[in-house]
Coordinates of C-alpha atoms in Angstrom, one line a residue:
Chain A
M1 CA 8.7 -14.6 -1.6
T2 CA 6.9 -12.9 1.2
Q3 CA 3.6 -12.1 -0.5
T4 CA 2.8 -15.1 -2.5
F5 CA 0.0 -13.0 -3.8
P6 CA -1.8 -15.4 -6.2
V7 CA -3.1 -17.2 -3.1
T8 CA -4.5 -14.3 -1.4
E9 CA -7.4 -14.3 -3.8
A10 CA -8.6 -17.4 -1.9
S11 CA -9.4 -15.1 1.0
A12 CA -11.0 -12.4 -1.1
P13 CA -14.7 -12.7 -1.3
V14 CA -16.0 -13.9 -4.6
T15 CA -17.0 -10.7 -6.2
S16 CA -19.5 -11.8 -8.8
P17 CA -21.6 -14.8 -8.9
T18 CA -20.5 -17.0 -11.8
P19 CA -23.0 -16.8 -14.5
H20 CA -21.9 -20.0 -16.1
P21 CA -21.7 -23.5 -14.6
P22 CA -18.1 -24.8 -14.5
R23 CA -16.8 -25.6 -18.0
G24 CA -16.2 -29.1 -19.2
P25 CA -17.3 -32.4 -17.9
R26 CA -18.0 -32.9 -14.2
R27 CA -14.9 -32.8 -12.1
R28 CA -13.7 -36.0 -10.5
R29 CA -13.0 -35.7 -6.8
F30 CA -9.2 -35.4 -7.2
G31 CA -8.1 -35.0 -10.8
P32 CA -4.6 -35.3 -12.1
A33 CA -3.9 -31.7 -11.0
V34 CA -3.8 -33.1 -7.5
A35 CA -2.6 -36.6 -8.1
I36 CA 0.5 -35.8 -10.0
P37 CA 2.0 -33.1 -7.7
A38 CA 0.9 -35.2 -4.7
T39 CA 2.9 -38.1 -6.0
V40 CA 6.0 -35.9 -6.7
V41 CA 5.8 -34.4 -3.2
T42 CA 5.5 -37.9 -1.7
V43 CA 8.5 -39.2 -3.6
L44 CA 10.5 -36.1 -2.5
A45 CA 9.4 -36.6 1.0
V46 CA 10.6 -40.2 0.9
A47 CA 13.9 -39.0 -0.5
A48 CA 14.2 -36.6 2.4
I49 CA 13.2 -39.0 5.1
A50 CA 14.9 -42.2 3.8
P51 CA 17.2 -41.3 1.0
A52 CA 18.9 -44.7 1.1
L53 CA 15.7 -46.2 -0.3
L54 CA 16.1 -44.4 -3.5
A55 CA 19.9 -44.0 -3.6
P56 CA 21.8 -46.5 -1.5
G57 CA 25.2 -45.0 -2.1
D58 CA 27.1 -42.6 0.0
P59 CA 26.6 -39.0 -1.1
L60 CA 30.1 -38.0 0.1
A61 CA 32.0 -41.0 -1.3
M62 CA 34.7 -39.8 -3.7
E63 CA 36.1 -41.7 -6.6
P64 CA 38.6 -39.3 -8.2
A65 CA 39.4 -41.7 -11.1
N66 CA 35.8 -41.4 -12.2
A67 CA 35.4 -37.6 -12.0
F68 CA 33.2 -35.8 -14.5
A69 CA 31.6 -39.0 -15.9
A70 CA 28.7 -38.1 -18.1
P71 CA 25.2 -39.4 -17.2
S72 CA 25.1 -43.2 -17.9
L73 CA 23.2 -46.2 -16.7
Q74 CA 25.6 -46.5 -13.8
H75 CA 25.6 -42.9 -12.8
W76 CA 22.2 -41.6 -13.9
F77 CA 23.1 -37.9 -13.3
G78 CA 26.8 -38.4 -13.9
T79 CA 29.6 -37.7 -11.4
D80 CA 31.0 -34.4 -10.1
E81 CA 34.6 -33.1 -9.9
S82 CA 35.5 -35.6 -7.1
G83 CA 33.7 -38.5 -8.8
R84 CA 30.8 -38.3 -6.4
D85 CA 27.5 -39.7 -7.9
V86 CA 25.3 -36.7 -8.6
F87 CA 22.1 -38.7 -8.4
T88 CA 22.9 -39.9 -4.9
R89 CA 23.8 -36.4 -3.9
V90 CA 20.6 -34.9 -5.3
I91 CA 18.5 -37.4 -3.6
H92 CA 20.3 -37.0 -0.3
G93 CA 20.2 -33.2 -0.8
S94 CA 16.4 -33.2 -0.6
R95 CA 16.7 -33.7 3.1
D96 CA 18.5 -30.3 3.6
S97 CA 16.7 -28.4 0.9
L98 CA 13.2 -29.6 1.8
S99 CA 13.6 -29.3 5.6
I100 CA 15.0 -25.8 5.3
G101 CA 12.0 -24.8 3.1
L102 CA 9.5 -26.5 5.3
L103 CA 10.9 -25.2 8.6
A104 CA 11.2 -21.7 7.2
T105 CA 7.5 -21.9 6.2
V106 CA 6.6 -23.2 9.7
I107 CA 8.4 -20.2 11.2
G108 CA 6.8 -17.8 8.8
V109 CA 3.3 -19.2 9.3
G110 CA 3.7 -19.3 13.1
L111 CA 4.8 -15.7 13.3
G112 CA 2.2 -14.7 10.7
L113 CA -0.5 -16.4 12.7
L114 CA 0.5 -14.6 15.8
L115 CA 0.7 -11.2 14.2
G116 CA -2.3 -11.7 12.0
A117 CA -4.5 -13.1 14.8
M118 CA -3.5 -10.1 17.0
A119 CA -4.4 -7.6 14.3
G120 CA -7.6 -9.4 13.2
W121 CA -9.0 -10.2 16.6
G122 CA -7.5 -7.4 18.7
S123 CA -8.8 -3.9 19.3
R124 CA -8.5 -1.1 16.7
A125 CA -5.3 0.1 18.4
V126 CA -3.7 -3.3 18.2
D127 CA -4.8 -3.7 14.6
F128 CA -3.3 -0.3 13.8
G129 CA -0.1 -1.1 15.6
V130 CA 0.4 -4.5 13.9
N131 CA -0.4 -3.0 10.5
R132 CA 2.3 -0.4 10.9
V133 CA 4.8 -3.2 11.9
L134 CA 3.8 -5.2 8.8
E135 CA 4.1 -2.1 6.6
V136 CA 7.7 -1.6 7.9
L137 CA 8.5 -5.3 7.4
F138 CA 7.2 -5.1 3.9
A139 CA 9.6 -2.3 3.2
F140 CA 12.5 -4.9 3.5
P141 CA 11.7 -6.8 0.3
N142 CA 12.2 -10.6 0.3
L143 CA 15.9 -11.3 0.3
L144 CA 16.7 -8.0 1.9
L145 CA 15.3 -8.9 5.3
A146 CA 17.0 -12.3 5.1
L147 CA 20.3 -10.7 4.3
L148 CA 20.0 -8.3 7.2
V149 CA 19.3 -11.3 9.5
I150 CA 22.4 -13.1 8.1
T151 CA 24.6 -10.0 8.6
I152 CA 23.7 -10.0 12.2
L153 CA 23.7 -13.8 13.0
G154 CA 26.3 -14.9 10.5
P155 CA 25.8 -17.4 7.7
G156 CA 24.7 -21.0 8.2
V157 CA 21.8 -23.3 7.8
V158 CA 20.0 -22.3 10.9
T159 CA 20.3 -18.6 10.1
T160 CA 19.1 -19.2 6.6
T161 CA 16.0 -21.0 7.8
L162 CA 15.3 -18.3 10.3
A163 CA 15.9 -15.6 7.8
V164 CA 13.7 -17.0 5.1
G165 CA 11.0 -17.7 7.7
L166 CA 11.1 -14.2 9.0
S167 CA 10.9 -12.6 5.6
T168 CA 7.8 -14.7 4.7
A169 CA 6.0 -13.9 7.9
P170 CA 4.4 -10.5 6.9
G171 CA 2.7 -12.0 3.9
Y172 CA 1.1 -14.7 6.0
A173 CA 0.2 -12.2 8.7
R174 CA -1.6 -10.0 6.3
M175 CA -3.7 -12.8 4.8
I176 CA -4.6 -14.2 8.3
R177 CA -5.6 -10.8 9.4
S178 CA -8.1 -10.2 6.7
Q179 CA -9.4 -13.7 7.1
V180 CA -9.9 -13.3 10.8
R181 CA -11.5 -9.9 10.3
A182 CA -14.0 -11.4 7.8
V183 CA -14.9 -14.2 10.2
K184 CA -15.2 -11.8 13.1
Q185 CA -17.7 -9.7 11.2
S186 CA -19.8 -12.6 10.0
G187 CA -23.3 -13.3 11.2
Y188 CA -22.5 -16.6 12.9
V189 CA -19.9 -15.1 15.1
E190 CA -22.3 -12.3 16.0
A191 CA -24.9 -15.0 16.9
S192 CA -22.3 -16.8 19.0
I193 CA -21.6 -13.6 20.9
V194 CA -25.3 -13.0 21.5
Q195 CA -25.5 -16.6 22.8
G196 CA -22.9 -15.6 25.4
R197 CA -20.2 -17.9 24.1
S198 CA -16.7 -17.3 25.4
R199 CA -14.1 -15.7 23.2
W200 CA -12.0 -18.8 23.3
F201 CA -14.9 -20.9 22.2
I202 CA -15.5 -18.6 19.2
I203 CA -11.9 -18.7 18.2
R204 CA -11.8 -22.4 18.4
R205 CA -15.1 -23.1 16.8
H206 CA -15.4 -20.5 14.1
V207 CA -12.1 -18.6 13.5
L208 CA -9.6 -21.5 13.5
P209 CA -11.5 -23.7 11.1
N210 CA -12.1 -20.8 8.7
V211 CA -8.5 -19.7 8.8
A212 CA -6.9 -23.2 8.7
A213 CA -7.8 -24.2 5.2
P214 CA -6.7 -21.1 3.4
L215 CA -3.6 -20.9 5.6
F216 CA -2.7 -24.5 4.8
I217 CA -3.0 -23.8 1.1
L218 CA -1.0 -20.6 1.4
A219 CA 1.7 -22.5 3.3
T220 CA 1.7 -25.2 0.6
L221 CA 2.3 -22.5 -2.0
G222 CA 4.9 -20.8 0.3
V223 CA 7.0 -23.9 0.8
G224 CA 8.0 -23.9 -2.9
Q225 CA 9.1 -20.3 -2.7
A226 CA 10.9 -20.9 0.6
I227 CA 12.8 -23.8 -1.0
V228 CA 13.8 -21.5 -3.9
W229 CA 14.9 -18.7 -1.6
A230 CA 16.8 -20.9 0.8
S231 CA 18.7 -22.6 -2.0
S232 CA 19.4 -19.1 -3.4
L233 CA 21.0 -18.2 -0.2
S234 CA 23.0 -21.4 -0.2
F235 CA 24.0 -20.7 -3.8
L236 CA 25.3 -17.3 -2.6
G237 CA 27.4 -19.1 0.0
L238 CA 25.4 -17.9 3.0
G239 CA 23.5 -21.1 3.8
A240 CA 24.5 -24.7 3.6
T241 CA 28.1 -25.0 2.5
P242 CA 29.8 -27.7 0.4
P243 CA 30.4 -30.6 0.7
A244 CA 26.9 -30.9 2.2
P245 CA 24.7 -32.1 -0.6
E246 CA 22.3 -29.1 -0.6
W247 CA 20.9 -28.3 -4.0
G248 CA 21.9 -24.6 -4.1
A249 CA 25.3 -25.3 -2.7
M250 CA 25.8 -28.2 -5.2
L251 CA 24.8 -25.9 -8.1
S252 CA 27.2 -23.2 -6.9
A253 CA 30.1 -25.7 -6.7
G254 CA 29.2 -27.2 -10.1
R255 CA 29.1 -23.8 -11.9
G256 CA 32.9 -23.7 -12.2
Y257 CA 32.8 -26.9 -14.3
M258 CA 29.9 -25.9 -16.4
S259 CA 31.6 -26.0 -19.8
I260 CA 32.8 -29.6 -19.3
A261 CA 30.2 -31.1 -17.0
W262 CA 26.7 -29.5 -17.4
W263 CA 25.0 -32.3 -15.4
I264 CA 26.5 -31.1 -12.1
T265 CA 24.5 -27.9 -12.4
L266 CA 21.5 -29.1 -14.3
F267 CA 20.1 -31.8 -12.0
P268 CA 20.1 -30.1 -8.6
G269 CA 18.4 -27.1 -10.3
L270 CA 15.8 -29.4 -11.9
F271 CA 15.0 -30.8 -8.5
I272 CA 14.5 -27.3 -7.1
V273 CA 12.1 -26.5 -9.9
L274 CA 10.4 -29.8 -9.5
S275 CA 9.7 -29.4 -5.8
A276 CA 8.7 -25.8 -6.1
T277 CA 6.4 -26.6 -9.1
A278 CA 4.9 -29.6 -7.4
T279 CA 4.0 -27.7 -4.2
T280 CA 2.7 -24.8 -6.1
V281 CA 0.4 -26.9 -8.3
L282 CA -0.8 -28.8 -5.3
G283 CA -1.5 -25.6 -3.5
H284 CA -3.4 -24.1 -6.5
S285 CA -5.5 -27.3 -6.9
L286 CA -6.4 -27.4 -3.3
Q287 CA -7.3 -23.7 -3.5
Q288 CA -9.6 -24.5 -6.4
K289 CA -11.2 -27.3 -4.5
L290 CA -11.8 -25.0 -1.5
K291 CA -13.4 -22.4 -3.8
E292 CA -15.7 -25.0 -5.3
M293 CA -16.7 -26.3 -1.9
S294 CA -17.6 -22.9 -0.5
Chain B
M1 CA 0.3 -0.7 1.2
T2 CA -1.5 -2.8 -1.3
T3 CA 0.9 -5.4 -2.2
T4 CA -1.5 -8.1 -1.4
L5 CA -5.0 -8.3 -2.8
P6 CA -7.1 -8.8 0.3
A7 CA -6.4 -5.3 1.5
R8 CA -7.8 -4.1 -1.7
S9 CA -10.7 -6.4 -2.2
P10 CA -13.1 -4.8 0.3
A11 CA -12.8 -1.5 -1.6
T12 CA -13.3 -3.3 -4.9
A13 CA -16.3 -5.1 -3.5
T14 CA -18.0 -2.0 -2.2
G15 CA -16.9 0.1 -5.2
P16 CA -19.7 -0.6 -7.7
T17 CA -22.5 0.1 -5.1
Q18 CA -21.0 3.4 -4.2
S19 CA -20.1 4.6 -7.7
G20 CA -23.8 4.9 -8.5
R21 CA -24.5 7.7 -6.2
P22 CA -23.1 11.2 -6.9
A23 CA -19.8 11.8 -5.2
R24 CA -20.0 14.3 -2.3
N25 CA -16.4 15.4 -2.5
S26 CA -14.9 16.1 -5.8
G27 CA -12.6 13.3 -6.8
A28 CA -9.5 15.5 -6.8
T29 CA -9.8 16.5 -3.1
T30 CA -10.4 13.0 -2.0
T31 CA -7.4 11.8 -4.0
A32 CA -5.3 14.7 -2.6
R33 CA -6.2 13.9 1.0
W34 CA -5.6 10.2 0.4
A35 CA -2.2 11.0 -1.2
L36 CA -1.2 13.2 1.8
S37 CA -2.0 10.5 4.3
R38 CA -0.1 8.0 2.2
V39 CA 3.0 10.3 2.1
V40 CA 2.9 10.7 5.9
G41 CA 2.6 7.0 6.2
A42 CA 5.6 6.5 3.9
A43 CA 7.7 8.9 5.9
F44 CA 6.9 6.9 9.0
V45 CA 7.8 3.7 7.4
L46 CA 11.2 5.1 6.2
W47 CA 12.0 6.4 9.6
S48 CA 11.1 3.0 11.2
V49 CA 13.3 1.2 8.6
A50 CA 16.2 3.5 9.3
T51 CA 15.8 3.0 13.1
I52 CA 15.4 -0.7 12.9
A53 CA 18.3 -1.1 10.6
F54 CA 20.5 1.1 12.7
F55 CA 19.8 -0.7 16.0
A56 CA 19.7 -4.2 14.4
L57 CA 23.1 -3.8 12.9
R58 CA 24.6 -2.7 16.2
L59 CA 23.9 -6.3 17.2
V60 CA 26.5 -7.5 14.8
P61 CA 29.2 -9.2 16.9
G62 CA 32.7 -7.8 16.9
D63 CA 34.0 -4.3 17.5
P64 CA 33.5 -2.0 14.5
V65 CA 37.0 -0.5 15.3
D66 CA 38.5 -3.9 14.3
A67 CA 36.5 -3.9 11.0
L68 CA 37.7 -0.3 10.3
L69 CA 41.3 -1.2 11.0
G70 CA 41.4 -4.2 8.7
G71 CA 39.8 -7.1 10.4
P72 CA 40.1 -8.8 13.8
G73 CA 43.7 -9.7 13.3
N74 CA 45.1 -6.2 13.2
N75 CA 48.0 -5.0 15.3
A76 CA 46.7 -1.5 16.0
T77 CA 47.8 0.0 19.2
E78 CA 45.3 1.2 21.8
E79 CA 46.1 4.7 20.8
V80 CA 45.2 4.2 17.2
R81 CA 42.1 2.4 18.2
Q82 CA 41.0 5.3 20.4
Q83 CA 41.7 7.7 17.5
T84 CA 39.6 5.7 15.1
R85 CA 36.8 5.5 17.6
E86 CA 36.8 9.3 18.0
L87 CA 37.1 9.8 14.3
Y88 CA 34.0 7.8 13.6
G89 CA 32.2 9.0 16.6
L90 CA 32.1 5.5 18.1
D91 CA 33.0 6.7 21.5
Q92 CA 29.7 8.7 21.7
P93 CA 26.6 7.3 23.5
V94 CA 24.3 5.2 21.3
L95 CA 21.6 7.8 21.2
V96 CA 24.0 10.5 20.1
Q97 CA 25.3 8.2 17.3
Y98 CA 21.7 7.5 16.3
A99 CA 20.9 11.2 16.1
A100 CA 24.0 11.8 14.1
F101 CA 23.0 9.0 11.8
L102 CA 19.6 10.4 11.2
A103 CA 21.0 13.9 10.7
G104 CA 23.4 12.4 8.2
L105 CA 20.6 10.6 6.4
L106 CA 18.8 13.9 5.9
R107 CA 22.0 15.3 4.4
G108 CA 22.3 12.2 2.2
D109 CA 25.3 11.1 4.2
L110 CA 25.3 7.3 4.8
G111 CA 28.7 7.1 6.5
Q112 CA 31.9 5.5 5.5
S113 CA 32.4 1.9 4.2
Y114 CA 34.6 -0.2 6.5
Q115 CA 35.9 -2.2 3.6
L116 CA 36.2 0.2 0.7
R117 CA 37.2 3.3 2.6
Q118 CA 34.8 5.4 0.6
P119 CA 31.6 7.2 1.6
V120 CA 28.8 4.7 1.3
A121 CA 26.7 7.3 -0.7
Q122 CA 29.5 7.4 -3.3
V123 CA 29.7 3.6 -3.5
L124 CA 25.9 3.3 -3.9
G125 CA 25.8 6.1 -6.4
E126 CA 28.2 4.3 -8.7
Q127 CA 26.2 1.1 -8.5
V128 CA 22.6 2.1 -8.4
G129 CA 22.3 3.0 -12.1
N130 CA 23.4 -0.5 -13.2
T131 CA 20.8 -2.2 -11.0
L132 CA 18.0 0.1 -11.8
L133 CA 18.6 -0.3 -15.5
L134 CA 18.6 -4.1 -15.1
A135 CA 15.5 -4.0 -12.9
A136 CA 13.6 -1.6 -15.2
L137 CA 14.3 -3.6 -18.3
A138 CA 13.4 -6.9 -16.5
L139 CA 10.1 -5.3 -15.3
A140 CA 9.2 -4.2 -18.8
L141 CA 10.0 -7.6 -20.2
A142 CA 8.0 -9.4 -17.4
W143 CA 5.0 -7.2 -18.0
A144 CA 5.2 -7.8 -21.8
L145 CA 5.5 -11.6 -21.3
A146 CA 2.7 -11.7 -18.7
L147 CA 0.3 -9.5 -20.6
G148 CA 1.0 -11.3 -23.8
L149 CA 0.4 -14.7 -22.2
A150 CA -2.8 -13.4 -20.6
L151 CA -4.1 -12.1 -23.8
W152 CA -3.2 -15.2 -25.7
S153 CA -4.6 -17.6 -23.1
T154 CA -8.1 -16.0 -22.8
R155 CA -8.9 -17.3 -26.2
P156 CA -11.8 -19.7 -26.2
G157 CA -10.7 -23.3 -25.6
R158 CA -9.1 -25.0 -22.7
T159 CA -5.7 -25.8 -24.2
A160 CA -4.4 -22.3 -24.2
A161 CA -5.4 -21.8 -20.6
V162 CA -3.7 -25.0 -19.5
V163 CA -0.6 -24.2 -21.4
A164 CA -0.4 -20.7 -20.0
S165 CA -1.0 -21.8 -16.5
V166 CA 1.7 -24.5 -16.7
L167 CA 4.1 -22.0 -18.2
E168 CA 3.4 -19.5 -15.4
I169 CA 3.7 -21.9 -12.6
V170 CA 7.0 -23.4 -13.8
S171 CA 8.6 -20.1 -14.6
A172 CA 7.6 -18.8 -11.2
A173 CA 9.2 -21.8 -9.6
V174 CA 12.5 -21.4 -11.5
P175 CA 15.3 -20.0 -9.2
H176 CA 17.2 -17.1 -10.8
F177 CA 20.6 -18.7 -10.2
W178 CA 19.7 -21.9 -12.0
L179 CA 18.0 -20.1 -15.0
G180 CA 20.9 -17.8 -15.4
T181 CA 23.4 -20.7 -15.3
I182 CA 21.5 -22.7 -17.8
L183 CA 21.1 -19.7 -20.1
I184 CA 24.9 -19.1 -19.9
L185 CA 25.4 -22.8 -20.7
V186 CA 23.2 -22.7 -23.7
F187 CA 23.8 -19.2 -25.2
S188 CA 27.4 -18.5 -24.1
V189 CA 29.1 -21.8 -23.8
N190 CA 27.4 -23.9 -26.5
L191 CA 26.0 -21.5 -29.0
Q192 CA 28.5 -18.7 -28.2
L193 CA 25.9 -16.1 -29.2
L194 CA 25.9 -13.9 -26.1
P195 CA 28.5 -13.0 -23.5
A196 CA 28.3 -14.8 -20.1
T197 CA 29.4 -11.8 -18.2
S198 CA 27.9 -8.4 -18.6
G199 CA 30.8 -6.2 -17.5
A200 CA 31.4 -5.1 -21.0
P201 CA 29.3 -2.2 -22.4
G202 CA 26.7 -2.9 -25.0
V203 CA 23.3 -4.4 -25.3
E204 CA 24.4 -8.0 -25.7
G205 CA 25.7 -8.3 -22.2
L206 CA 22.3 -7.2 -20.8
I207 CA 20.1 -9.7 -22.7
L208 CA 20.8 -12.8 -20.6
P209 CA 20.6 -11.0 -17.1
V210 CA 17.4 -9.3 -18.1
V211 CA 15.7 -12.5 -19.3
T212 CA 16.9 -14.3 -16.2
L213 CA 15.4 -11.7 -13.9
A214 CA 12.2 -11.3 -15.9
V215 CA 11.0 -14.9 -16.4
P216 CA 10.2 -15.8 -12.8
L217 CA 8.5 -12.4 -12.2
A218 CA 6.5 -12.9 -15.4
G219 CA 5.3 -16.2 -14.1
F220 CA 4.0 -14.5 -10.9
L221 CA 2.5 -11.5 -12.7
G222 CA 0.9 -13.7 -15.3
Q223 CA -1.0 -15.8 -12.8
S224 CA -2.8 -12.8 -11.3
M225 CA -3.1 -10.9 -14.6
R226 CA -4.8 -13.9 -16.3
E227 CA -7.1 -14.5 -13.4
S228 CA -8.2 -10.9 -13.4
M229 CA -8.6 -10.9 -17.1
L230 CA -10.7 -14.0 -17.1
T231 CA -13.0 -12.6 -14.5
A232 CA -13.3 -9.5 -16.7
M233 CA -14.0 -11.5 -19.8
H234 CA -16.9 -13.2 -18.0
S235 CA -18.3 -10.0 -16.5
P236 CA -21.5 -8.3 -17.6
F237 CA -19.7 -5.4 -19.3
A238 CA -17.9 -7.8 -21.5
L239 CA -21.1 -9.5 -22.3
S240 CA -22.8 -6.2 -23.2
A241 CA -19.8 -5.3 -25.4
R242 CA -20.2 -8.6 -27.2
A243 CA -23.9 -7.9 -27.5
R244 CA -23.0 -4.6 -29.2
G245 CA -21.3 -6.7 -31.8
E246 CA -17.7 -6.1 -30.7
A247 CA -15.3 -8.8 -31.8
E248 CA -13.7 -11.0 -29.2
T249 CA -10.3 -9.3 -29.8
G250 CA -11.9 -5.9 -29.2
V251 CA -13.4 -7.0 -26.0
S252 CA -10.2 -8.4 -24.6
L253 CA -8.1 -5.4 -25.8
R254 CA -10.5 -2.6 -25.0
H255 CA -12.2 -3.9 -21.9
A256 CA -10.4 -6.8 -20.3
L257 CA -6.8 -5.6 -20.7
R258 CA -7.4 -2.8 -18.2
H259 CA -8.4 -5.3 -15.7
A260 CA -5.4 -7.5 -16.4
A261 CA -3.2 -4.6 -15.9
L262 CA -4.7 -3.8 -12.4
P263 CA -3.0 -6.6 -10.4
G264 CA 0.2 -5.8 -12.3
I265 CA 0.1 -2.2 -11.1
N266 CA -1.0 -3.3 -7.7
L267 CA 1.9 -5.6 -7.5
S268 CA 4.5 -3.2 -8.7
G269 CA 5.9 -2.6 -5.3
W270 CA 6.1 -6.3 -4.6
A271 CA 7.6 -6.8 -8.1
F272 CA 10.3 -4.2 -7.4
G273 CA 11.2 -6.0 -4.2
S274 CA 11.5 -9.3 -5.9
L275 CA 13.5 -7.7 -8.7
I276 CA 16.0 -6.3 -6.3
S277 CA 16.2 -9.6 -4.4
G278 CA 16.7 -11.3 -7.8
A279 CA 19.3 -8.7 -8.8
V280 CA 21.5 -9.9 -5.8
V281 CA 21.5 -13.4 -7.4
V282 CA 21.6 -12.3 -11.1
E283 CA 24.4 -9.9 -10.6
T284 CA 26.4 -12.6 -8.9
V285 CA 25.7 -15.2 -11.6
F286 CA 26.6 -12.8 -14.5
A287 CA 29.5 -11.1 -12.6
R288 CA 27.7 -7.8 -13.2
P289 CA 28.5 -4.7 -11.0
G290 CA 25.5 -3.4 -9.2
L291 CA 23.7 -2.8 -5.9
G292 CA 23.0 -6.5 -5.4
R293 CA 26.5 -7.6 -5.6
T294 CA 27.7 -4.7 -3.5
L295 CA 25.2 -5.8 -0.9
L296 CA 26.2 -9.4 -1.0
E297 CA 29.9 -8.6 -0.6
A298 CA 29.1 -6.3 2.3
V299 CA 27.0 -9.0 4.0
T300 CA 29.8 -11.5 3.5
V301 CA 32.5 -9.3 5.1
R302 CA 30.0 -7.6 7.5
D303 CA 30.6 -4.1 6.2
V304 CA 27.8 -2.7 8.3
P305 CA 27.6 0.8 6.9
V306 CA 27.2 -0.5 3.3
V307 CA 24.6 -3.0 4.3
L308 CA 22.7 -0.2 6.1
G309 CA 23.0 2.1 3.1
V310 CA 21.8 -0.5 0.6
V311 CA 18.9 -1.5 2.9
L312 CA 17.8 2.1 3.3
L313 CA 18.1 2.9 -0.3
I314 CA 16.1 -0.1 -1.4
A315 CA 13.5 0.5 1.3
A316 CA 13.2 4.1 0.2
V317 CA 12.7 3.2 -3.5
Y318 CA 10.3 0.4 -2.5
V319 CA 8.2 2.8 -0.5
V320 CA 8.1 5.3 -3.3
V321 CA 7.3 2.7 -5.9
T322 CA 4.5 1.3 -3.7
L323 CA 3.1 4.8 -3.3
L324 CA 3.2 5.5 -7.0
S325 CA 1.6 2.2 -7.8
D326 CA -1.2 2.8 -5.4
L327 CA -1.7 6.2 -7.1
A328 CA -1.6 4.6 -10.6
E329 CA -4.1 2.0 -9.5
R330 CA -6.5 4.7 -8.4
L331 CA -6.1 6.3 -11.7
A332 CA -6.7 3.1 -13.6
D333 CA -9.5 1.9 -11.5
P334 CA -12.2 4.5 -10.9
R335 CA -14.0 2.3 -8.4
L336 CA -11.3 2.9 -5.8
R337 CA -11.6 6.6 -5.9
D338 CA -14.9 6.9 -4.0
A339 CA -14.1 4.1 -1.6

């Protein structure tokens, strides 16, 4: 979760000039690799913001007589042990699942930006200090840091969000640090310093724009992982708790009825995979675009 | 630590220019000095982890005496409470407790579990083998899957690359708990081929947990292995190998494979962390005894000494793995040695 490493290559300098022109026909501005995931993300965002548009029913409405109904035209994803409509619950669940993932990413990026900028722009001593802090944070792999935070603060949605955010921060910090370093040592920053520009001007004019794009992409890729980890914590019973329609919690509750009603576990999981895949593909495509532009 | 690539890339970028000139130091001394500084760094990290964990877990609300005496609802008299406090050294000042904790660590003593009434070291000793076996098998499988996919997808033609990339992204996005559940549904409930729980001895019980743990990791590893391999296949040395008349298979096996393995080695520390995190989930799904489940149970009942012990153990293994993977990377990539 923390080090979504595939992304970091965006910040790495292109090591060798490409001998061949890009394969295949000339690329369109935004191919299907952007359009499809962008559509999925938009639909999921609509589901999160206005779930009633897609599923007008009540996600908590029980209908015990109709429990364990298999998927049908009336109940697309079937019903669960209390006769609640799984489709309605999955759609309404996107609010919790997505907002936890998104908020956790915001926390991680914010903290990462702070640490990374300090290390990248600060003096050697600051850089050394922040690097040691990051090294120590990295020694609490992924879920471990999150579990430590939960042990201290107790389980719950807020804690889960904070925990996932904290555990992703070191990865962002490291990437931002190297990006800021690279910009700081570039010719145009040197020129700006010679021109007597203020430090703030340089940060605003040169550092931020250069860090923003890769950071945005890294965050896009990170959201998917944050969603997966947050739902994992809910699955373990440490995050959102039933009857809240959160995907991980739904799956955990449905597991007990797996042999008679597979749909209760299948669909929430599919939505986790769908949202994580969509954000990852989107991130990768944007990363590719950025590479082509530079 | 080189879990992320940017830290490594400057060295890689400057490597080729430097490797041309004769090395001033012999490679062995440089490597030895490098290894020494890394070991000191690792010791520092471990001490910090221990310190942070110790003080962080003191922030857990509630009196540890209550936890020791069977939860907040206990009817222990003040006398018993005082005895318990003295027995566990909880009446000492924090710094004395900290010193005792560090001294205990050096002796391999991790304290006493609140919940299980056993030394933490003993509890962990019983569980660590299960988890390491699971993680090692999953790592091997993930490597095999990722390398296989990378080798297969670098064939000429776009289809293979697209298929591989879709496979990698989707499997990296699959949560362990869902994959495990679906595998149980298909192979245990419907086909009745493999057991759903892996408490029983035997290989069959291991198959599903290992696959569950390996697939998402393979997706991650595959992405960077394939990228690295593609770069290698388009590099001048691959071209010259082809010019010497080497077959495409030979080029990919003899030259590019090494490059594909590099990010895999580089990411071993990261992979270990993700496997352990995954083990918490997988062991729960498959009702398999191990460190992950012990940790989860300890977190749920706030058994602080056990949480502390697992955290330290995992951090220690993580630091060692990272150290070894950096060393292995230097051995596999000569360019890093002079940097």
